[in-house]
Amino acid sequence: QVQLVESGGGLVQAGGSLRLSCAASGSTFSINAIGWYRQAPGKQRELVAAISSGGSTNYADSVKGRFTISRDNAKNTVYLQMNSLKPEDTAVYYCNADSYTVELGPYDYWGQGTQVTVSS
């Protein structure tokens, strides 16, 4: 019911910036929150940042002050602006949508992921 497409990943040098985009389509009215997660090889997937339908945000301690999550409601798109990138930020970044409908109940949707590589 919800489709998520991430874009914006790539290779960047330490200290550089990238902006990731998560475009949502389908039953977007059912989405309660959008989160950005990342997973590095051999590591667990972790929450990086999240934004609720009401606009409240949360960030992992490791990215506070460097990353900013925002949304463009007209485009049904959530962004993750990543500044002052560090090699430890290297990971596949995934967009996640928490949704609820009377038909399905609570349900999570995931995008395909986009690779972010930060070189030293």
Short mmCIF file of N, CA and C in Angstrom, two decimals:
data_model
loop_
_atom_site.label_atom_id
_atom_site.label_comp_id
_atom_site.label_asym_id
_atom_site.label_seq_id
_atom_site.Cartn_x
_atom_site.Cartn_y
_atom_site.Cartn_z
N GLN A 1 0.82 -1.22 0.00
CA GLN A 1 0.00 0.00 0.00
C GLN A 1 0.85 1.26 0.00
N VAL A 2 2.05 1.16 0.52
CA VAL A 2 2.99 2.28 0.54
C VAL A 2 4.26 1.85 -0.17
N GLN A 3 4.73 2.70 -1.04
CA GLN A 3 5.99 2.46 -1.72
C GLN A 3 6.97 3.56 -1.34
N LEU A 4 8.19 3.16 -1.07
CA LEU A 4 9.24 4.09 -0.67
C LEU A 4 10.42 3.93 -1.61
N VAL A 5 10.93 5.03 -2.10
CA VAL A 5 12.08 5.01 -2.99
C VAL A 5 13.11 5.98 -2.46
N GLU A 6 14.28 5.45 -2.11
CA GLU A 6 15.38 6.28 -1.64
C GLU A 6 16.27 6.68 -2.80
N SER A 7 16.89 7.82 -2.66
CA SER A 7 17.87 8.27 -3.63
C SER A 7 18.82 9.24 -2.95
N GLY A 8 19.91 9.53 -3.61
CA GLY A 8 20.84 10.52 -3.13
C GLY A 8 22.13 9.98 -2.55
N GLY A 9 22.23 8.68 -2.42
CA GLY A 9 23.46 8.11 -1.90
C GLY A 9 24.60 8.25 -2.89
N GLY A 10 25.78 7.99 -2.41
CA GLY A 10 26.94 8.08 -3.26
C GLY A 10 28.22 8.06 -2.46
N LEU A 11 29.28 8.42 -3.13
CA LEU A 11 30.61 8.47 -2.53
C LEU A 11 30.98 9.91 -2.24
N VAL A 12 31.41 10.16 -1.03
CA VAL A 12 31.78 11.51 -0.63
C VAL A 12 32.98 11.43 0.31
N GLN A 13 33.80 12.46 0.29
CA GLN A 13 34.94 12.51 1.19
C GLN A 13 34.51 12.95 2.58
N ALA A 14 35.28 12.55 3.56
CA ALA A 14 35.01 12.97 4.93
C ALA A 14 34.91 14.48 5.00
N GLY A 15 33.91 14.94 5.75
CA GLY A 15 33.65 16.35 5.85
C GLY A 15 32.66 16.87 4.84
N GLY A 16 32.34 16.07 3.86
CA GLY A 16 31.40 16.47 2.84
C GLY A 16 29.96 16.27 3.24
N SER A 17 29.08 16.51 2.29
CA SER A 17 27.64 16.45 2.55
C SER A 17 26.93 15.66 1.48
N LEU A 18 25.83 15.06 1.87
CA LEU A 18 24.90 14.41 0.97
C LEU A 18 23.49 14.68 1.46
N ARG A 19 22.56 14.67 0.54
CA ARG A 19 21.16 14.75 0.90
C ARG A 19 20.44 13.54 0.34
N LEU A 20 19.87 12.75 1.23
CA LEU A 20 19.09 11.60 0.84
C LEU A 20 17.62 11.98 0.75
N SER A 21 16.94 11.36 -0.19
CA SER A 21 15.52 11.58 -0.37
C SER A 21 14.77 10.28 -0.25
N CYS A 22 13.61 10.34 0.34
CA CYS A 22 12.70 9.21 0.44
C CYS A 22 11.35 9.66 -0.08
N ALA A 23 11.00 9.18 -1.24
CA ALA A 23 9.73 9.54 -1.86
C ALA A 23 8.70 8.46 -1.56
N ALA A 24 7.60 8.86 -0.99
CA ALA A 24 6.54 7.94 -0.62
C ALA A 24 5.37 8.07 -1.58
N SER A 25 4.77 6.94 -1.90
CA SER A 25 3.59 6.94 -2.74
C SER A 25 2.64 5.86 -2.25
N GLY A 26 1.46 5.84 -2.81
CA GLY A 26 0.45 4.91 -2.37
C GLY A 26 -0.40 5.51 -1.26
N SER A 27 -0.65 4.72 -0.24
CA SER A 27 -1.51 5.13 0.86
C SER A 27 -0.73 5.94 1.88
N THR A 28 -0.23 7.07 1.44
CA THR A 28 0.62 7.88 2.32
C THR A 28 -0.15 8.45 3.50
N PHE A 29 -1.45 8.52 3.39
CA PHE A 29 -2.25 9.03 4.50
C PHE A 29 -2.14 8.15 5.73
N SER A 30 -1.74 6.90 5.54
CA SER A 30 -1.64 5.96 6.64
C SER A 30 -0.34 6.06 7.41
N ILE A 31 0.60 6.85 6.94
CA ILE A 31 1.93 6.90 7.54
C ILE A 31 1.91 7.77 8.79
N ASN A 32 2.39 7.21 9.87
CA ASN A 32 2.51 7.95 11.12
C ASN A 32 3.88 8.59 11.30
N ALA A 33 4.91 7.93 10.79
CA ALA A 33 6.26 8.44 10.94
C ALA A 33 7.14 7.86 9.86
N ILE A 34 8.16 8.60 9.51
CA ILE A 34 9.18 8.16 8.58
C ILE A 34 10.52 8.18 9.31
N GLY A 35 11.25 7.10 9.16
CA GLY A 35 12.57 7.03 9.77
C GLY A 35 13.63 6.66 8.77
N TRP A 36 14.82 7.17 9.00
CA TRP A 36 15.99 6.75 8.26
C TRP A 36 16.81 5.82 9.14
N TYR A 37 17.10 4.66 8.61
CA TYR A 37 17.94 3.68 9.27
C TYR A 37 19.19 3.46 8.43
N ARG A 38 20.21 2.93 9.05
CA ARG A 38 21.40 2.57 8.30
C ARG A 38 21.95 1.26 8.82
N GLN A 39 22.62 0.56 7.94
CA GLN A 39 23.23 -0.70 8.30
C GLN A 39 24.57 -0.82 7.60
N ALA A 40 25.60 -0.93 8.39
CA ALA A 40 26.94 -1.15 7.88
C ALA A 40 27.22 -2.65 7.85
N PRO A 41 28.15 -3.09 7.02
CA PRO A 41 28.45 -4.52 6.96
C PRO A 41 28.82 -5.09 8.31
N GLY A 42 28.19 -6.20 8.67
CA GLY A 42 28.47 -6.85 9.92
C GLY A 42 27.89 -6.19 11.15
N LYS A 43 27.10 -5.15 10.96
CA LYS A 43 26.52 -4.43 12.09
C LYS A 43 25.00 -4.46 12.01
N GLN A 44 24.38 -4.20 13.15
CA GLN A 44 22.94 -4.16 13.20
C GLN A 44 22.41 -2.88 12.57
N ARG A 45 21.20 -2.98 12.06
CA ARG A 45 20.55 -1.80 11.54
C ARG A 45 20.19 -0.87 12.70
N GLU A 46 20.44 0.40 12.52
CA GLU A 46 20.18 1.37 13.57
C GLU A 46 19.37 2.54 13.05
N LEU A 47 18.57 3.09 13.93
CA LEU A 47 17.80 4.28 13.60
C LEU A 47 18.72 5.49 13.60
N VAL A 48 18.65 6.26 12.54
CA VAL A 48 19.45 7.46 12.41
C VAL A 48 18.64 8.70 12.76
N ALA A 49 17.47 8.81 12.17
CA ALA A 49 16.61 9.96 12.40
C ALA A 49 15.19 9.59 12.04
N ALA A 50 14.24 10.26 12.65
CA ALA A 50 12.84 9.99 12.38
C ALA A 50 12.05 11.28 12.48
N ILE A 51 10.97 11.33 11.74
CA ILE A 51 10.07 12.47 11.79
C ILE A 51 8.65 11.95 11.79
N SER A 52 7.84 12.48 12.66
CA SER A 52 6.46 12.05 12.78
C SER A 52 5.57 12.85 11.85
N SER A 53 4.34 12.39 11.72
CA SER A 53 3.38 13.13 10.91
C SER A 53 3.14 14.53 11.45
N GLY A 54 3.34 14.71 12.75
CA GLY A 54 3.19 16.01 13.36
C GLY A 54 4.42 16.88 13.26
N GLY A 55 5.52 16.33 12.76
CA GLY A 55 6.73 17.11 12.55
C GLY A 55 7.78 16.99 13.63
N SER A 56 7.52 16.23 14.68
CA SER A 56 8.54 16.05 15.69
C SER A 56 9.65 15.16 15.16
N THR A 57 10.86 15.39 15.62
CA THR A 57 12.02 14.68 15.11
C THR A 57 12.82 14.05 16.23
N ASN A 58 13.51 12.99 15.89
CA ASN A 58 14.44 12.32 16.79
C ASN A 58 15.69 11.97 16.01
N TYR A 59 16.82 12.01 16.70
CA TYR A 59 18.10 11.72 16.07
C TYR A 59 18.91 10.80 16.96
N ALA A 60 19.68 9.95 16.32
CA ALA A 60 20.69 9.21 17.06
C ALA A 60 21.75 10.17 17.58
N ASP A 61 22.28 9.86 18.75
CA ASP A 61 23.29 10.74 19.33
C ASP A 61 24.48 10.94 18.40
N SER A 62 24.80 9.92 17.64
CA SER A 62 25.98 9.98 16.79
C SER A 62 25.85 10.97 15.63
N VAL A 63 24.62 11.39 15.32
CA VAL A 63 24.43 12.28 14.18
C VAL A 63 23.85 13.63 14.57
N LYS A 64 23.55 13.82 15.83
CA LYS A 64 23.00 15.10 16.27
C LYS A 64 23.96 16.24 15.94
N GLY A 65 23.40 17.29 15.40
CA GLY A 65 24.20 18.43 15.00
C GLY A 65 24.78 18.32 13.62
N ARG A 66 24.73 17.15 13.02
CA ARG A 66 25.27 16.95 11.68
C ARG A 66 24.19 16.61 10.66
N PHE A 67 23.20 15.84 11.08
CA PHE A 67 22.14 15.41 10.17
C PHE A 67 20.85 16.15 10.50
N THR A 68 20.05 16.38 9.49
CA THR A 68 18.76 17.01 9.67
C THR A 68 17.73 16.27 8.83
N ILE A 69 16.65 15.86 9.47
CA ILE A 69 15.56 15.23 8.75
C ILE A 69 14.46 16.27 8.54
N SER A 70 13.87 16.26 7.37
CA SER A 70 12.83 17.22 7.05
C SER A 70 11.86 16.58 6.07
N ARG A 71 10.77 17.26 5.83
CA ARG A 71 9.77 16.73 4.93
C ARG A 71 9.21 17.81 4.03
N ASP A 72 8.82 17.40 2.85
CA ASP A 72 8.12 18.26 1.90
C ASP A 72 6.79 17.57 1.63
N ASN A 73 5.76 18.03 2.30
CA ASN A 73 4.47 17.37 2.20
C ASN A 73 3.90 17.42 0.79
N ALA A 74 4.16 18.50 0.07
CA ALA A 74 3.65 18.62 -1.28
C ALA A 74 4.22 17.55 -2.19
N LYS A 75 5.43 17.11 -1.91
CA LYS A 75 6.08 16.09 -2.72
C LYS A 75 6.05 14.71 -2.09
N ASN A 76 5.44 14.59 -0.91
CA ASN A 76 5.43 13.33 -0.17
C ASN A 76 6.84 12.77 -0.04
N THR A 77 7.75 13.63 0.30
CA THR A 77 9.16 13.27 0.34
C THR A 77 9.77 13.69 1.67
N VAL A 78 10.58 12.81 2.21
CA VAL A 78 11.35 13.09 3.41
C VAL A 78 12.82 13.12 3.04
N TYR A 79 13.54 14.06 3.60
CA TYR A 79 14.94 14.24 3.29
C TYR A 79 15.79 13.99 4.52
N LEU A 80 17.00 13.57 4.27
CA LEU A 80 18.01 13.50 5.31
C LEU A 80 19.23 14.25 4.82
N GLN A 81 19.42 15.44 5.34
CA GLN A 81 20.59 16.23 5.01
C GLN A 81 21.73 15.80 5.92
N MET A 82 22.80 15.34 5.34
CA MET A 82 23.93 14.82 6.08
C MET A 82 25.14 15.71 5.83
N ASN A 83 25.58 16.37 6.86
CA ASN A 83 26.74 17.25 6.78
C ASN A 83 27.86 16.70 7.64
N SER A 84 29.05 17.21 7.40
CA SER A 84 30.24 16.79 8.17
C SER A 84 30.34 15.28 8.25
N LEU A 85 30.21 14.64 7.12
CA LEU A 85 30.19 13.19 7.09
C LEU A 85 31.51 12.60 7.53
N LYS A 86 31.41 11.48 8.21
CA LYS A 86 32.55 10.75 8.72
C LYS A 86 32.59 9.36 8.12
N PRO A 87 33.76 8.74 8.07
CA PRO A 87 33.82 7.38 7.53
C PRO A 87 32.88 6.41 8.24
N GLU A 88 32.65 6.60 9.53
CA GLU A 88 31.76 5.72 10.25
C GLU A 88 30.30 5.88 9.85
N ASP A 89 29.99 6.89 9.05
CA ASP A 89 28.65 7.04 8.51
C ASP A 89 28.41 6.13 7.31
N THR A 90 29.44 5.48 6.84
CA THR A 90 29.31 4.60 5.69
C THR A 90 28.36 3.45 6.01
N ALA A 91 27.34 3.30 5.18
CA ALA A 91 26.33 2.28 5.41
C ALA A 91 25.34 2.33 4.26
N VAL A 92 24.48 1.33 4.23
CA VAL A 92 23.29 1.41 3.40
C VAL A 92 22.20 2.08 4.22
N TYR A 93 21.63 3.11 3.67
CA TYR A 93 20.60 3.86 4.36
C TYR A 93 19.23 3.47 3.82
N TYR A 94 18.32 3.18 4.74
CA TYR A 94 16.99 2.72 4.39
C TYR A 94 15.94 3.69 4.93
N CYS A 95 14.93 3.89 4.15
CA CYS A 95 13.77 4.66 4.57
C CYS A 95 12.70 3.70 5.07
N ASN A 96 12.09 4.05 6.18
CA ASN A 96 11.07 3.22 6.80
C ASN A 96 9.84 4.06 7.11
N ALA A 97 8.68 3.49 6.84
CA ALA A 97 7.42 4.15 7.14
C ALA A 97 6.61 3.30 8.09
N ASP A 98 6.24 3.88 9.21
CA ASP A 98 5.30 3.26 10.13
C ASP A 98 3.90 3.69 9.73
N SER A 99 3.05 2.72 9.50
CA SER A 99 1.71 3.03 9.07
C SER A 99 0.69 2.27 9.88
N TYR A 100 -0.52 2.75 9.81
CA TYR A 100 -1.63 2.05 10.44
C TYR A 100 -2.88 2.24 9.60
N THR A 101 -3.54 1.14 9.31
CA THR A 101 -4.84 1.17 8.68
C THR A 101 -5.75 0.20 9.40
N VAL A 102 -7.04 0.44 9.30
CA VAL A 102 -7.99 -0.46 9.93
C VAL A 102 -7.94 -1.83 9.27
N GLU A 103 -7.55 -1.88 8.00
CA GLU A 103 -7.49 -3.14 7.29
C GLU A 103 -6.29 -3.98 7.71
N LEU A 104 -5.13 -3.36 7.77
CA LEU A 104 -3.90 -4.10 8.03
C LEU A 104 -3.38 -3.95 9.44
N GLY A 105 -3.88 -2.96 10.17
CA GLY A 105 -3.30 -2.67 11.46
C GLY A 105 -1.94 -2.01 11.30
N PRO A 106 -1.08 -2.10 12.31
CA PRO A 106 0.24 -1.50 12.19
C PRO A 106 1.10 -2.28 11.19
N TYR A 107 1.85 -1.56 10.40
CA TYR A 107 2.68 -2.18 9.37
C TYR A 107 3.83 -1.27 9.02
N ASP A 108 4.98 -1.88 8.80
CA ASP A 108 6.17 -1.15 8.39
C ASP A 108 6.47 -1.39 6.93
N TYR A 109 6.85 -0.32 6.25
CA TYR A 109 7.29 -0.40 4.86
C TYR A 109 8.74 0.06 4.78
N TRP A 110 9.48 -0.56 3.88
CA TRP A 110 10.89 -0.25 3.71
C TRP A 110 11.21 0.04 2.27
N GLY A 111 12.11 0.97 2.06
CA GLY A 111 12.65 1.20 0.74
C GLY A 111 13.75 0.22 0.43
N GLN A 112 14.33 0.36 -0.74
CA GLN A 112 15.33 -0.59 -1.20
C GLN A 112 16.73 -0.30 -0.66
N GLY A 113 16.92 0.87 -0.11
CA GLY A 113 18.20 1.26 0.43
C GLY A 113 19.05 2.02 -0.58
N THR A 114 19.89 2.89 -0.07
CA THR A 114 20.83 3.61 -0.91
C THR A 114 22.17 3.64 -0.19
N GLN A 115 23.22 3.37 -0.93
CA GLN A 115 24.56 3.25 -0.36
C GLN A 115 25.18 4.62 -0.16
N VAL A 116 25.69 4.83 1.03
CA VAL A 116 26.47 6.02 1.35
C VAL A 116 27.87 5.56 1.74
N THR A 117 28.86 6.05 1.05
CA THR A 117 30.24 5.71 1.34
C THR A 117 31.02 6.99 1.59
N VAL A 118 31.65 7.06 2.74
CA VAL A 118 32.44 8.23 3.12
C VAL A 118 33.89 7.80 3.21
N SER A 119 34.71 8.39 2.38
CA SER A 119 36.12 8.06 2.36
C SER A 119 36.90 8.98 3.28
N SER A 120 37.99 8.47 3.82
CA SER A 120 38.82 9.25 4.71
C SER A 120 39.91 9.97 3.95
#
